[in-house]
JSON list of C-alpha atoms in Angstrom, two decimals:
[
{"chain": "A", "resi": 211, "resn": "LYS", "atom": "CA", "xyz": [-92.68, 34.11, 9.05]},
{"chain": "A", "resi": 212, "resn": "ASN", "atom": "CA", "xyz": [-88.88, 34.03, 9.10]},
{"chain": "A", "resi": 213, "resn": "GLU", "atom": "CA", "xyz": [-87.20, 37.38, 9.52]},
{"chain": "A", "resi": 214, "resn": "VAL", "atom": "CA", "xyz": [-84.69, 36.49, 6.79]},
{"chain": "A", "resi": 215, "resn": "GLU", "atom": "CA", "xyz": [-85.95, 34.77, 3.67]},
{"chain": "A", "resi": 216, "resn": "GLN", "atom": "CA", "xyz": [-83.79, 33.53, 0.83]},
{"chain": "A", "resi": 217, "resn": "SER", "atom": "CA", "xyz": [-84.82, 32.53, -2.66]},
{"chain": "A", "resi": 218, "resn": "PRO", "atom": "CA", "xyz": [-84.54, 30.22, -4.36]},
{"chain": "A", "resi": 219, "resn": "GLN", "atom": "CA", "xyz": [-83.95, 27.40, -1.87]},
{"chain": "A", "resi": 220, "resn": "ASN", "atom": "CA", "xyz": [-82.26, 25.31, -4.55]},
{"chain": "A", "resi": 221, "resn": "LEU", "atom": "CA", "xyz": [-80.69, 26.39, -7.80]},
{"chain": "A", "resi": 222, "resn": "THR", "atom": "CA", "xyz": [-79.13, 24.37, -10.60]},
{"chain": "A", "resi": 223, "resn": "ALA", "atom": "CA", "xyz": [-77.18, 26.16, -13.30]},
{"chain": "A", "resi": 224, "resn": "GLN", "atom": "CA", "xyz": [-74.95, 25.34, -16.24]},
{"chain": "A", "resi": 225, "resn": "GLU", "atom": "CA", "xyz": [-71.34, 26.39, -16.16]},
{"chain": "A", "resi": 226, "resn": "GLY", "atom": "CA", "xyz": [-70.96, 29.93, -17.42]},
{"chain": "A", "resi": 227, "resn": "GLU", "atom": "CA", "xyz": [-74.44, 31.11, -16.46]},
{"chain": "A", "resi": 228, "resn": "PHE", "atom": "CA", "xyz": [-75.13, 34.30, -14.52]},
{"chain": "A", "resi": 229, "resn": "ILE", "atom": "CA", "xyz": [-76.63, 33.48, -11.13]},
{"chain": "A", "resi": 230, "resn": "THR", "atom": "CA", "xyz": [-78.67, 35.57, -8.72]},
{"chain": "A", "resi": 231, "resn": "ILE", "atom": "CA", "xyz": [-79.57, 34.63, -5.16]},
{"chain": "A", "resi": 232, "resn": "ASN", "atom": "CA", "xyz": [-81.98, 36.84, -3.26]},
{"chain": "A", "resi": 233, "resn": "CYS", "atom": "CA", "xyz": [-82.33, 37.74, 0.41]},
{"chain": "A", "resi": 234, "resn": "SER", "atom": "CA", "xyz": [-85.24, 39.65, 1.93]},
{"chain": "A", "resi": 235, "resn": "TYR", "atom": "CA", "xyz": [-85.49, 40.65, 5.56]},
{"chain": "A", "resi": 236, "resn": "SER", "atom": "CA", "xyz": [-88.16, 42.20, 7.72]},
{"chain": "A", "resi": 237, "resn": "VAL", "atom": "CA", "xyz": [-86.16, 43.97, 10.45]},
{"chain": "A", "resi": 238, "resn": "GLY", "atom": "CA", "xyz": [-84.07, 47.12, 10.53]},
{"chain": "A", "resi": 239, "resn": "ILE", "atom": "CA", "xyz": [-80.46, 46.18, 10.08]},
{"chain": "A", "resi": 240, "resn": "SER", "atom": "CA", "xyz": [-77.00, 47.64, 10.48]},
{"chain": "A", "resi": 241, "resn": "ALA", "atom": "CA", "xyz": [-75.20, 45.05, 8.36]},
{"chain": "A", "resi": 242, "resn": "LEU", "atom": "CA", "xyz": [-75.82, 42.09, 6.08]},
{"chain": "A", "resi": 243, "resn": "HIS", "atom": "CA", "xyz": [-73.47, 39.17, 5.52]},
{"chain": "A", "resi": 244, "resn": "TRP", "atom": "CA", "xyz": [-73.21, 36.72, 2.66]},
{"chain": "A", "resi": 245, "resn": "LEU", "atom": "CA", "xyz": [-71.59, 33.42, 3.61]},
{"chain": "A", "resi": 246, "resn": "GLN", "atom": "CA", "xyz": [-70.54, 30.39, 1.57]},
{"chain": "A", "resi": 247, "resn": "GLN", "atom": "CA", "xyz": [-70.56, 26.81, 2.82]},
{"chain": "A", "resi": 248, "resn": "HIS", "atom": "CA", "xyz": [-69.16, 23.98, 0.72]},
{"chain": "A", "resi": 249, "resn": "PRO", "atom": "CA", "xyz": [-70.50, 20.44, 1.24]},
{"chain": "A", "resi": 250, "resn": "GLY", "atom": "CA", "xyz": [-69.10, 19.02, 4.46]},
{"chain": "A", "resi": 251, "resn": "GLY", "atom": "CA", "xyz": [-66.96, 22.08, 4.85]},
{"chain": "A", "resi": 252, "resn": "GLY", "atom": "CA", "xyz": [-66.62, 25.18, 6.89]},
{"chain": "A", "resi": 253, "resn": "ILE", "atom": "CA", "xyz": [-68.21, 28.57, 6.38]},
{"chain": "A", "resi": 254, "resn": "VAL", "atom": "CA", "xyz": [-66.49, 31.43, 4.62]},
{"chain": "A", "resi": 255, "resn": "SER", "atom": "CA", "xyz": [-67.55, 35.06, 4.77]},
{"chain": "A", "resi": 256, "resn": "LEU", "atom": "CA", "xyz": [-67.94, 36.47, 1.27]},
{"chain": "A", "resi": 257, "resn": "PHE", "atom": "CA", "xyz": [-69.24, 39.96, 1.97]},
{"chain": "A", "resi": 258, "resn": "MET", "atom": "CA", "xyz": [-70.39, 42.21, 4.74]},
{"chain": "A", "resi": 259, "resn": "LEU", "atom": "CA", "xyz": [-72.28, 45.28, 3.57]},
{"chain": "A", "resi": 260, "resn": "SER", "atom": "CA", "xyz": [-74.50, 47.99, 4.90]},
{"chain": "A", "resi": 261, "resn": "SER", "atom": "CA", "xyz": [-75.20, 49.92, 1.71]},
{"chain": "A", "resi": 262, "resn": "GLY", "atom": "CA", "xyz": [-74.59, 49.90, -2.01]},
{"chain": "A", "resi": 263, "resn": "LYS", "atom": "CA", "xyz": [-72.57, 47.25, -3.74]},
{"chain": "A", "resi": 264, "resn": "LYS", "atom": "CA", "xyz": [-69.40, 45.23, -3.29]},
{"chain": "A", "resi": 265, "resn": "LYS", "atom": "CA", "xyz": [-67.47, 43.15, -5.81]},
{"chain": "A", "resi": 266, "resn": "HIS", "atom": "CA", "xyz": [-64.88, 40.46, -5.33]},
{"chain": "A", "resi": 267, "resn": "GLY", "atom": "CA", "xyz": [-63.75, 38.62, -8.42]},
{"chain": "A", "resi": 268, "resn": "ARG", "atom": "CA", "xyz": [-66.83, 37.07, -10.06]},
{"chain": "A", "resi": 269, "resn": "LEU", "atom": "CA", "xyz": [-69.03, 37.76, -7.06]},
{"chain": "A", "resi": 270, "resn": "ILE", "atom": "CA", "xyz": [-71.13, 40.90, -6.62]},
{"chain": "A", "resi": 271, "resn": "ALA", "atom": "CA", "xyz": [-73.33, 41.73, -3.64]},
{"chain": "A", "resi": 272, "resn": "THR", "atom": "CA", "xyz": [-75.89, 44.52, -3.59]},
{"chain": "A", "resi": 273, "resn": "ILE", "atom": "CA", "xyz": [-78.20, 45.80, -0.92]},
{"chain": "A", "resi": 274, "resn": "ASN", "atom": "CA", "xyz": [-81.25, 48.08, -1.00]},
{"chain": "A", "resi": 275, "resn": "ILE", "atom": "CA", "xyz": [-81.91, 49.23, 2.54]},
{"chain": "A", "resi": 276, "resn": "GLN", "atom": "CA", "xyz": [-85.25, 50.88, 1.72]},
{"chain": "A", "resi": 277, "resn": "GLU", "atom": "CA", "xyz": [-86.60, 47.71, 0.12]},
{"chain": "A", "resi": 278, "resn": "LYS", "atom": "CA", "xyz": [-84.95, 45.44, 2.73]},
{"chain": "A", "resi": 279, "resn": "HIS", "atom": "CA", "xyz": [-83.44, 43.30, 0.02]},
{"chain": "A", "resi": 280, "resn": "SER", "atom": "CA", "xyz": [-80.02, 42.05, -0.99]},
{"chain": "A", "resi": 281, "resn": "SER", "atom": "CA", "xyz": [-78.78, 40.04, -3.94]},
{"chain": "A", "resi": 282, "resn": "LEU", "atom": "CA", "xyz": [-75.70, 37.95, -4.53]},
{"chain": "A", "resi": 283, "resn": "HIS", "atom": "CA", "xyz": [-74.66, 37.60, -8.16]},
{"chain": "A", "resi": 284, "resn": "ILE", "atom": "CA", "xyz": [-72.16, 35.16, -9.59]},
{"chain": "A", "resi": 285, "resn": "THR", "atom": "CA", "xyz": [-70.90, 35.88, -13.08]},
{"chain": "A", "resi": 286, "resn": "ALA", "atom": "CA", "xyz": [-69.50, 33.13, -15.36]},
{"chain": "A", "resi": 287, "resn": "SER", "atom": "CA", "xyz": [-70.45, 30.44, -12.85]},
{"chain": "A", "resi": 288, "resn": "HIS", "atom": "CA", "xyz": [-68.16, 27.45, -12.39]},
{"chain": "A", "resi": 289, "resn": "PRO", "atom": "CA", "xyz": [-68.67, 24.00, -10.78]},
{"chain": "A", "resi": 290, "resn": "ARG", "atom": "CA", "xyz": [-66.46, 25.09, -7.89]},
{"chain": "A", "resi": 291, "resn": "ASP", "atom": "CA", "xyz": [-69.13, 27.68, -7.03]},
{"chain": "A", "resi": 292, "resn": "SER", "atom": "CA", "xyz": [-71.41, 24.80, -6.00]},
{"chain": "A", "resi": 293, "resn": "ALA", "atom": "CA", "xyz": [-72.15, 25.44, -2.34]},
{"chain": "A", "resi": 294, "resn": "VAL", "atom": "CA", "xyz": [-74.78, 26.69, 0.05]},
{"chain": "A", "resi": 295, "resn": "TYR", "atom": "CA", "xyz": [-75.00, 30.48, 0.20]},
{"chain": "A", "resi": 296, "resn": "ILE", "atom": "CA", "xyz": [-76.30, 31.95, 3.43]},
{"chain": "A", "resi": 297, "resn": "CYS", "atom": "CA", "xyz": [-77.59, 35.44, 4.06]},
{"chain": "A", "resi": 298, "resn": "ALA", "atom": "CA", "xyz": [-77.41, 36.81, 7.62]},
{"chain": "A", "resi": 299, "resn": "VAL", "atom": "CA", "xyz": [-78.38, 40.16, 9.08]},
{"chain": "A", "resi": 300, "resn": "ARG", "atom": "CA", "xyz": [-77.39, 42.09, 12.18]},
{"chain": "A", "resi": 301, "resn": "ARG", "atom": "CA", "xyz": [-80.37, 43.91, 13.66]},
{"chain": "A", "resi": 302, "resn": "TYR", "atom": "CA", "xyz": [-80.03, 47.65, 13.97]},
{"chain": "A", "resi": 303, "resn": "GLY", "atom": "CA", "xyz": [-78.57, 48.26, 17.42]},
{"chain": "A", "resi": 304, "resn": "GLY", "atom": "CA", "xyz": [-77.64, 44.60, 17.73]},
{"chain": "A", "resi": 305, "resn": "SER", "atom": "CA", "xyz": [-74.24, 43.26, 18.59]},
{"chain": "A", "resi": 306, "resn": "GLN", "atom": "CA", "xyz": [-71.68, 41.82, 16.21]},
{"chain": "A", "resi": 307, "resn": "GLY", "atom": "CA", "xyz": [-72.15, 38.12, 15.62]},
{"chain": "A", "resi": 308, "resn": "ASN", "atom": "CA", "xyz": [-75.69, 38.21, 16.99]},
{"chain": "A", "resi": 309, "resn": "LEU", "atom": "CA", "xyz": [-77.09, 37.54, 13.56]},
{"chain": "A", "resi": 310, "resn": "ILE", "atom": "CA", "xyz": [-80.34, 36.29, 12.10]},
{"chain": "A", "resi": 311, "resn": "PHE", "atom": "CA", "xyz": [-79.57, 33.70, 9.45]},
{"chain": "A", "resi": 312, "resn": "GLY", "atom": "CA", "xyz": [-81.48, 32.67, 6.39]},
{"chain": "A", "resi": 313, "resn": "LYS", "atom": "CA", "xyz": [-81.85, 28.96, 5.70]},
{"chain": "A", "resi": 314, "resn": "GLY", "atom": "CA", "xyz": [-79.50, 29.11, 2.74]},
{"chain": "A", "resi": 315, "resn": "THR", "atom": "CA", "xyz": [-79.64, 28.61, -1.01]},
{"chain": "A", "resi": 316, "resn": "LYS", "atom": "CA", "xyz": [-78.11, 25.42, -2.33]},
{"chain": "A", "resi": 317, "resn": "LEU", "atom": "CA", "xyz": [-76.38, 26.08, -5.66]},
{"chain": "A", "resi": 318, "resn": "SER", "atom": "CA", "xyz": [-75.25, 23.35, -8.01]},
{"chain": "A", "resi": 319, "resn": "VAL", "atom": "CA", "xyz": [-73.31, 24.32, -11.13]},
{"chain": "A", "resi": 320, "resn": "LYS", "atom": "CA", "xyz": [-73.07, 21.60, -13.77]},
{"chain": "A", "resi": 321, "resn": "PRO", "atom": "CA", "xyz": [-70.13, 21.41, -16.18]},
{"chain": "B", "resi": 1486, "resn": "ASP", "atom": "CA", "xyz": [-51.44, 32.84, 8.64]},
{"chain": "B", "resi": 1487, "resn": "ALA", "atom": "CA", "xyz": [-54.03, 33.58, 11.29]},
{"chain": "B", "resi": 1488, "resn": "GLU", "atom": "CA", "xyz": [-56.70, 30.94, 11.68]},
{"chain": "B", "resi": 1489, "resn": "ILE", "atom": "CA", "xyz": [-59.49, 29.61, 13.85]},
{"chain": "B", "resi": 1490, "resn": "THR", "atom": "CA", "xyz": [-59.50, 25.91, 14.73]},
{"chain": "B", "resi": 1491, "resn": "GLN", "atom": "CA", "xyz": [-62.03, 23.66, 16.37]},
{"chain": "B", "resi": 1492, "resn": "SER", "atom": "CA", "xyz": [-61.60, 20.32, 18.05]},
{"chain": "B", "resi": 1493, "resn": "PRO", "atom": "CA", "xyz": [-62.68, 17.64, 17.96]},
{"chain": "B", "resi": 1494, "resn": "ARG", "atom": "CA", "xyz": [-64.07, 17.69, 14.42]},
{"chain": "B", "resi": 1495, "resn": "HIS", "atom": "CA", "xyz": [-66.28, 14.70, 15.16]},
{"chain": "B", "resi": 1496, "resn": "LYS", "atom": "CA", "xyz": [-67.48, 13.32, 18.47]},
{"chain": "B", "resi": 1497, "resn": "ILE", "atom": "CA", "xyz": [-69.98, 10.71, 19.56]},
{"chain": "B", "resi": 1498, "resn": "THR", "atom": "CA", "xyz": [-71.08, 10.74, 23.16]},
{"chain": "B", "resi": 1499, "resn": "GLU", "atom": "CA", "xyz": [-73.82, 9.39, 25.37]},
{"chain": "B", "resi": 1500, "resn": "THR", "atom": "CA", "xyz": [-76.75, 11.19, 26.95]},
{"chain": "B", "resi": 1501, "resn": "GLY", "atom": "CA", "xyz": [-75.82, 12.75, 30.26]},
{"chain": "B", "resi": 1502, "resn": "ARG", "atom": "CA", "xyz": [-72.09, 13.03, 29.67]},
{"chain": "B", "resi": 1503, "resn": "GLN", "atom": "CA", "xyz": [-70.23, 16.32, 29.82]},
{"chain": "B", "resi": 1504, "resn": "VAL", "atom": "CA", "xyz": [-68.69, 17.40, 26.54]},
{"chain": "B", "resi": 1505, "resn": "THR", "atom": "CA", "xyz": [-66.36, 20.27, 25.75]},
{"chain": "B", "resi": 1506, "resn": "LEU", "atom": "CA", "xyz": [-65.75, 21.60, 22.26]},
{"chain": "B", "resi": 1507, "resn": "ALA", "atom": "CA", "xyz": [-62.61, 23.67, 21.85]},
{"chain": "B", "resi": 1508, "resn": "CYS", "atom": "CA", "xyz": [-62.20, 26.79, 19.76]},
{"chain": "B", "resi": 1509, "resn": "HIS", "atom": "CA", "xyz": [-58.84, 28.53, 19.30]},
{"chain": "B", "resi": 1510, "resn": "GLN", "atom": "CA", "xyz": [-58.16, 31.59, 17.16]},
{"chain": "B", "resi": 1511, "resn": "THR", "atom": "CA", "xyz": [-54.91, 33.32, 16.31]},
{"chain": "B", "resi": 1512, "resn": "TRP", "atom": "CA", "xyz": [-56.49, 36.47, 14.82]},
{"chain": "B", "resi": 1513, "resn": "ASN", "atom": "CA", "xyz": [-56.23, 38.23, 18.19]},
{"chain": "B", "resi": 1514, "resn": "HIS", "atom": "CA", "xyz": [-59.94, 39.00, 17.88]},
{"chain": "B", "resi": 1515, "resn": "ASN", "atom": "CA", "xyz": [-61.85, 40.15, 20.93]},
{"chain": "B", "resi": 1516, "resn": "ASN", "atom": "CA", "xyz": [-65.18, 38.83, 19.66]},
{"chain": "B", "resi": 1517, "resn": "MET", "atom": "CA", "xyz": [-65.90, 35.11, 19.60]},
{"chain": "B", "resi": 1518, "resn": "PHE", "atom": "CA", "xyz": [-69.14, 33.23, 18.95]},
{"chain": "B", "resi": 1519, "resn": "TRP", "atom": "CA", "xyz": [-70.58, 29.73, 19.06]},
{"chain": "B", "resi": 1520, "resn": "TYR", "atom": "CA", "xyz": [-73.37, 28.70, 16.67]},
{"chain": "B", "resi": 1521, "resn": "ARG", "atom": "CA", "xyz": [-75.17, 25.46, 16.02]},
{"chain": "B", "resi": 1522, "resn": "GLN", "atom": "CA", "xyz": [-76.43, 24.45, 12.60]},
{"chain": "B", "resi": 1523, "resn": "ASP", "atom": "CA", "xyz": [-79.42, 22.17, 12.18]},
{"chain": "B", "resi": 1524, "resn": "LEU", "atom": "CA", "xyz": [-81.47, 21.19, 9.14]},
{"chain": "B", "resi": 1525, "resn": "GLY", "atom": "CA", "xyz": [-84.57, 23.33, 8.96]},
{"chain": "B", "resi": 1526, "resn": "HIS", "atom": "CA", "xyz": [-83.22, 25.92, 11.41]},
{"chain": "B", "resi": 1527, "resn": "GLY", "atom": "CA", "xyz": [-80.07, 27.23, 9.83]},
{"chain": "B", "resi": 1528, "resn": "LEU", "atom": "CA", "xyz": [-77.44, 28.72, 12.10]},
{"chain": "B", "resi": 1529, "resn": "ARG", "atom": "CA", "xyz": [-78.36, 29.88, 15.60]},
{"chain": "B", "resi": 1530, "resn": "LEU", "atom": "CA", "xyz": [-76.26, 31.71, 18.18]},
{"chain": "B", "resi": 1531, "resn": "ILE", "atom": "CA", "xyz": [-75.51, 29.82, 21.40]},
{"chain": "B", "resi": 1532, "resn": "HIS", "atom": "CA", "xyz": [-73.09, 32.05, 23.34]},
{"chain": "B", "resi": 1533, "resn": "TYR", "atom": "CA", "xyz": [-70.72, 34.88, 22.57]},
{"chain": "B", "resi": 1534, "resn": "SER", "atom": "CA", "xyz": [-67.90, 36.84, 24.17]},
{"chain": "B", "resi": 1535, "resn": "TYR", "atom": "CA", "xyz": [-66.51, 40.32, 23.56]},
{"chain": "B", "resi": 1536, "resn": "GLY", "atom": "CA", "xyz": [-63.34, 39.83, 25.53]},
{"chain": "B", "resi": 1537, "resn": "VAL", "atom": "CA", "xyz": [-61.61, 38.09, 28.41]},
{"chain": "B", "resi": 1538, "resn": "GLN", "atom": "CA", "xyz": [-64.00, 37.29, 31.27]},
{"chain": "B", "resi": 1539, "resn": "ASP", "atom": "CA", "xyz": [-66.99, 38.44, 29.18]},
{"chain": "B", "resi": 1540, "resn": "THR", "atom": "CA", "xyz": [-69.68, 35.92, 28.18]},
{"chain": "B", "resi": 1541, "resn": "ASN", "atom": "CA", "xyz": [-73.24, 36.39, 26.94]},
{"chain": "B", "resi": 1542, "resn": "LYS", "atom": "CA", "xyz": [-76.18, 34.13, 26.16]},
{"chain": "B", "resi": 1543, "resn": "GLY", "atom": "CA", "xyz": [-77.48, 33.80, 22.66]},
{"chain": "B", "resi": 1544, "resn": "GLU", "atom": "CA", "xyz": [-80.74, 32.56, 21.21]},
{"chain": "B", "resi": 1545, "resn": "VAL", "atom": "CA", "xyz": [-80.29, 28.87, 22.19]},
{"chain": "B", "resi": 1546, "resn": "SER", "atom": "CA", "xyz": [-78.07, 28.91, 25.29]},
{"chain": "B", "resi": 1547, "resn": "ASP", "atom": "CA", "xyz": [-79.94, 26.43, 27.52]},
{"chain": "B", "resi": 1548, "resn": "GLY", "atom": "CA", "xyz": [-77.75, 23.43, 28.34]},
{"chain": "B", "resi": 1549, "resn": "TYR", "atom": "CA", "xyz": [-74.53, 25.15, 27.21]},
{"chain": "B", "resi": 1550, "resn": "SER", "atom": "CA", "xyz": [-71.86, 27.23, 28.91]},
{"chain": "B", "resi": 1551, "resn": "VAL", "atom": "CA", "xyz": [-68.70, 29.04, 27.85]},
{"chain": "B", "resi": 1552, "resn": "SER", "atom": "CA", "xyz": [-65.75, 30.63, 29.60]},
{"chain": "B", "resi": 1553, "resn": "ARG", "atom": "CA", "xyz": [-63.20, 33.13, 28.33]},
{"chain": "B", "resi": 1554, "resn": "SER", "atom": "CA", "xyz": [-59.95, 33.08, 30.27]},
{"chain": "B", "resi": 1555, "resn": "ASN", "atom": "CA", "xyz": [-57.78, 34.40, 27.42]},
{"chain": "B", "resi": 1556, "resn": "THR", "atom": "CA", "xyz": [-58.20, 36.08, 24.04]},
{"chain": "B", "resi": 1557, "resn": "GLU", "atom": "CA", "xyz": [-57.51, 32.99, 21.95]},
{"chain": "B", "resi": 1558, "resn": "ASP", "atom": "CA", "xyz": [-59.92, 30.41, 23.37]},
{"chain": "B", "resi": 1559, "resn": "LEU", "atom": "CA", "xyz": [-63.66, 30.05, 23.88]},
{"chain": "B", "resi": 1560, "resn": "PRO", "atom": "CA", "xyz": [-64.51, 26.46, 24.87]},
{"chain": "B", "resi": 1561, "resn": "LEU", "atom": "CA", "xyz": [-68.15, 25.39, 24.69]},
{"chain": "B", "resi": 1562, "resn": "THR", "atom": "CA", "xyz": [-69.33, 22.95, 27.37]},
{"chain": "B", "resi": 1563, "resn": "LEU", "atom": "CA", "xyz": [-72.43, 20.79, 27.34]},
{"chain": "B", "resi": 1564, "resn": "GLU", "atom": "CA", "xyz": [-72.90, 20.02, 31.03]},
{"chain": "B", "resi": 1565, "resn": "SER", "atom": "CA", "xyz": [-75.18, 17.01, 30.46]},
{"chain": "B", "resi": 1566, "resn": "ALA", "atom": "CA", "xyz": [-75.49, 16.16, 26.79]},
{"chain": "B", "resi": 1567, "resn": "ALA", "atom": "CA", "xyz": [-78.97, 15.53, 25.39]},
{"chain": "B", "resi": 1568, "resn": "SER", "atom": "CA", "xyz": [-80.01, 14.01, 22.06]},
{"chain": "B", "resi": 1569, "resn": "SER", "atom": "CA", "xyz": [-81.46, 17.39, 21.09]},
{"chain": "B", "resi": 1570, "resn": "GLN", "atom": "CA", "xyz": [-77.90, 18.73, 21.13]},
{"chain": "B", "resi": 1571, "resn": "THR", "atom": "CA", "xyz": [-76.87, 16.52, 18.25]},
{"chain": "B", "resi": 1572, "resn": "SER", "atom": "CA", "xyz": [-75.77, 19.13, 15.74]},
{"chain": "B", "resi": 1573, "resn": "VAL", "atom": "CA", "xyz": [-72.89, 20.72, 13.90]},
{"chain": "B", "resi": 1574, "resn": "TYR", "atom": "CA", "xyz": [-71.24, 23.43, 15.97]},
{"chain": "B", "resi": 1575, "resn": "PHE", "atom": "CA", "xyz": [-69.35, 26.38, 14.51]},
{"chain": "B", "resi": 1576, "resn": "CYS", "atom": "CA", "xyz": [-67.08, 28.77, 16.28]},
{"chain": "B", "resi": 1577, "resn": "ALA", "atom": "CA", "xyz": [-66.42, 32.20, 14.79]},
{"chain": "B", "resi": 1578, "resn": "SER", "atom": "CA", "xyz": [-64.47, 35.32, 15.62]},
{"chain": "B", "resi": 1579, "resn": "SER", "atom": "CA", "xyz": [-64.47, 38.91, 14.46]},
{"chain": "B", "resi": 1580, "resn": "GLY", "atom": "CA", "xyz": [-62.45, 42.05, 14.98]},
{"chain": "B", "resi": 1581, "resn": "ALA", "atom": "CA", "xyz": [-63.92, 44.78, 17.12]},
{"chain": "B", "resi": 1582, "resn": "TYR", "atom": "CA", "xyz": [-64.23, 47.27, 14.27]},
{"chain": "B", "resi": 1583, "resn": "THR", "atom": "CA", "xyz": [-64.66, 45.42, 10.98]},
{"chain": "B", "resi": 1584, "resn": "GLY", "atom": "CA", "xyz": [-67.33, 42.96, 12.02]},
{"chain": "B", "resi": 1585, "resn": "GLU", "atom": "CA", "xyz": [-66.22, 40.46, 9.37]},
{"chain": "B", "resi": 1586, "resn": "LEU", "atom": "CA", "xyz": [-66.70, 36.92, 10.66]},
{"chain": "B", "resi": 1587, "resn": "PHE", "atom": "CA", "xyz": [-64.13, 34.12, 10.43]},
{"chain": "B", "resi": 1588, "resn": "PHE", "atom": "CA", "xyz": [-65.47, 30.62, 11.01]},
{"chain": "B", "resi": 1589, "resn": "GLY", "atom": "CA", "xyz": [-63.89, 27.41, 12.15]},
{"chain": "B", "resi": 1590, "resn": "GLU", "atom": "CA", "xyz": [-64.37, 24.16, 10.22]},
{"chain": "B", "resi": 1591, "resn": "GLY", "atom": "CA", "xyz": [-67.13, 22.94, 12.50]},
{"chain": "B", "resi": 1592, "resn": "SER", "atom": "CA", "xyz": [-67.51, 20.14, 15.05]},
{"chain": "B", "resi": 1593, "resn": "ARG", "atom": "CA", "xyz": [-70.09, 17.44, 14.41]},
{"chain": "B", "resi": 1594, "resn": "LEU", "atom": "CA", "xyz": [-71.50, 16.15, 17.70]},
{"chain": "B", "resi": 1595, "resn": "THR", "atom": "CA", "xyz": [-73.72, 13.10, 17.99]},
{"chain": "B", "resi": 1596, "resn": "VAL", "atom": "CA", "xyz": [-75.43, 12.39, 21.31]},
{"chain": "B", "resi": 1597, "resn": "LEU", "atom": "CA", "xyz": [-76.76, 8.82, 21.58]}
]
């Protein structure tokens, strides 16, 4: 069983819909990252969080440490949000950058 | 603006050849990392460095080496390329305190 599981693996939405991507992990962590990767492109860090909730524009990330679960929400989705979203965790006591990555959620937003 | 750049972006090489992928960052970050990304595996850590002259092995370090002679650069060397090393390679850096990662655009390596 993977230590970081994301769901769904693939997601298709209509423009304007509210989107939720989930990440569950089985290890104790000190931080969780949400990353975005556009087709053929590089990787951009969206959020790094260790508790609570963070918001940036239309994106919201939440984490529940007790339940070992995080969600990434996109409000008023747009075709430019189409990308792969990757969850990654740093084990408790682990070093920066030594992350366990999920396999990603591929999001496609149709106009 | 500060950035992190990788070169080459695409490379095709033959089995057994030595290959070096360059990574240069202008963030003045102490921490630098190399990952590979493969279908079905996601991203995996190859090597990392927390400062000049510091290097550490990651999860999939066999067949790879790195050196850190200055803050800006962390080149990744494949001593004798193998077909199993065909992959997309990403370099990343982070500040010592924030932990936020900044990624390069990736280098696609094909070993024939």
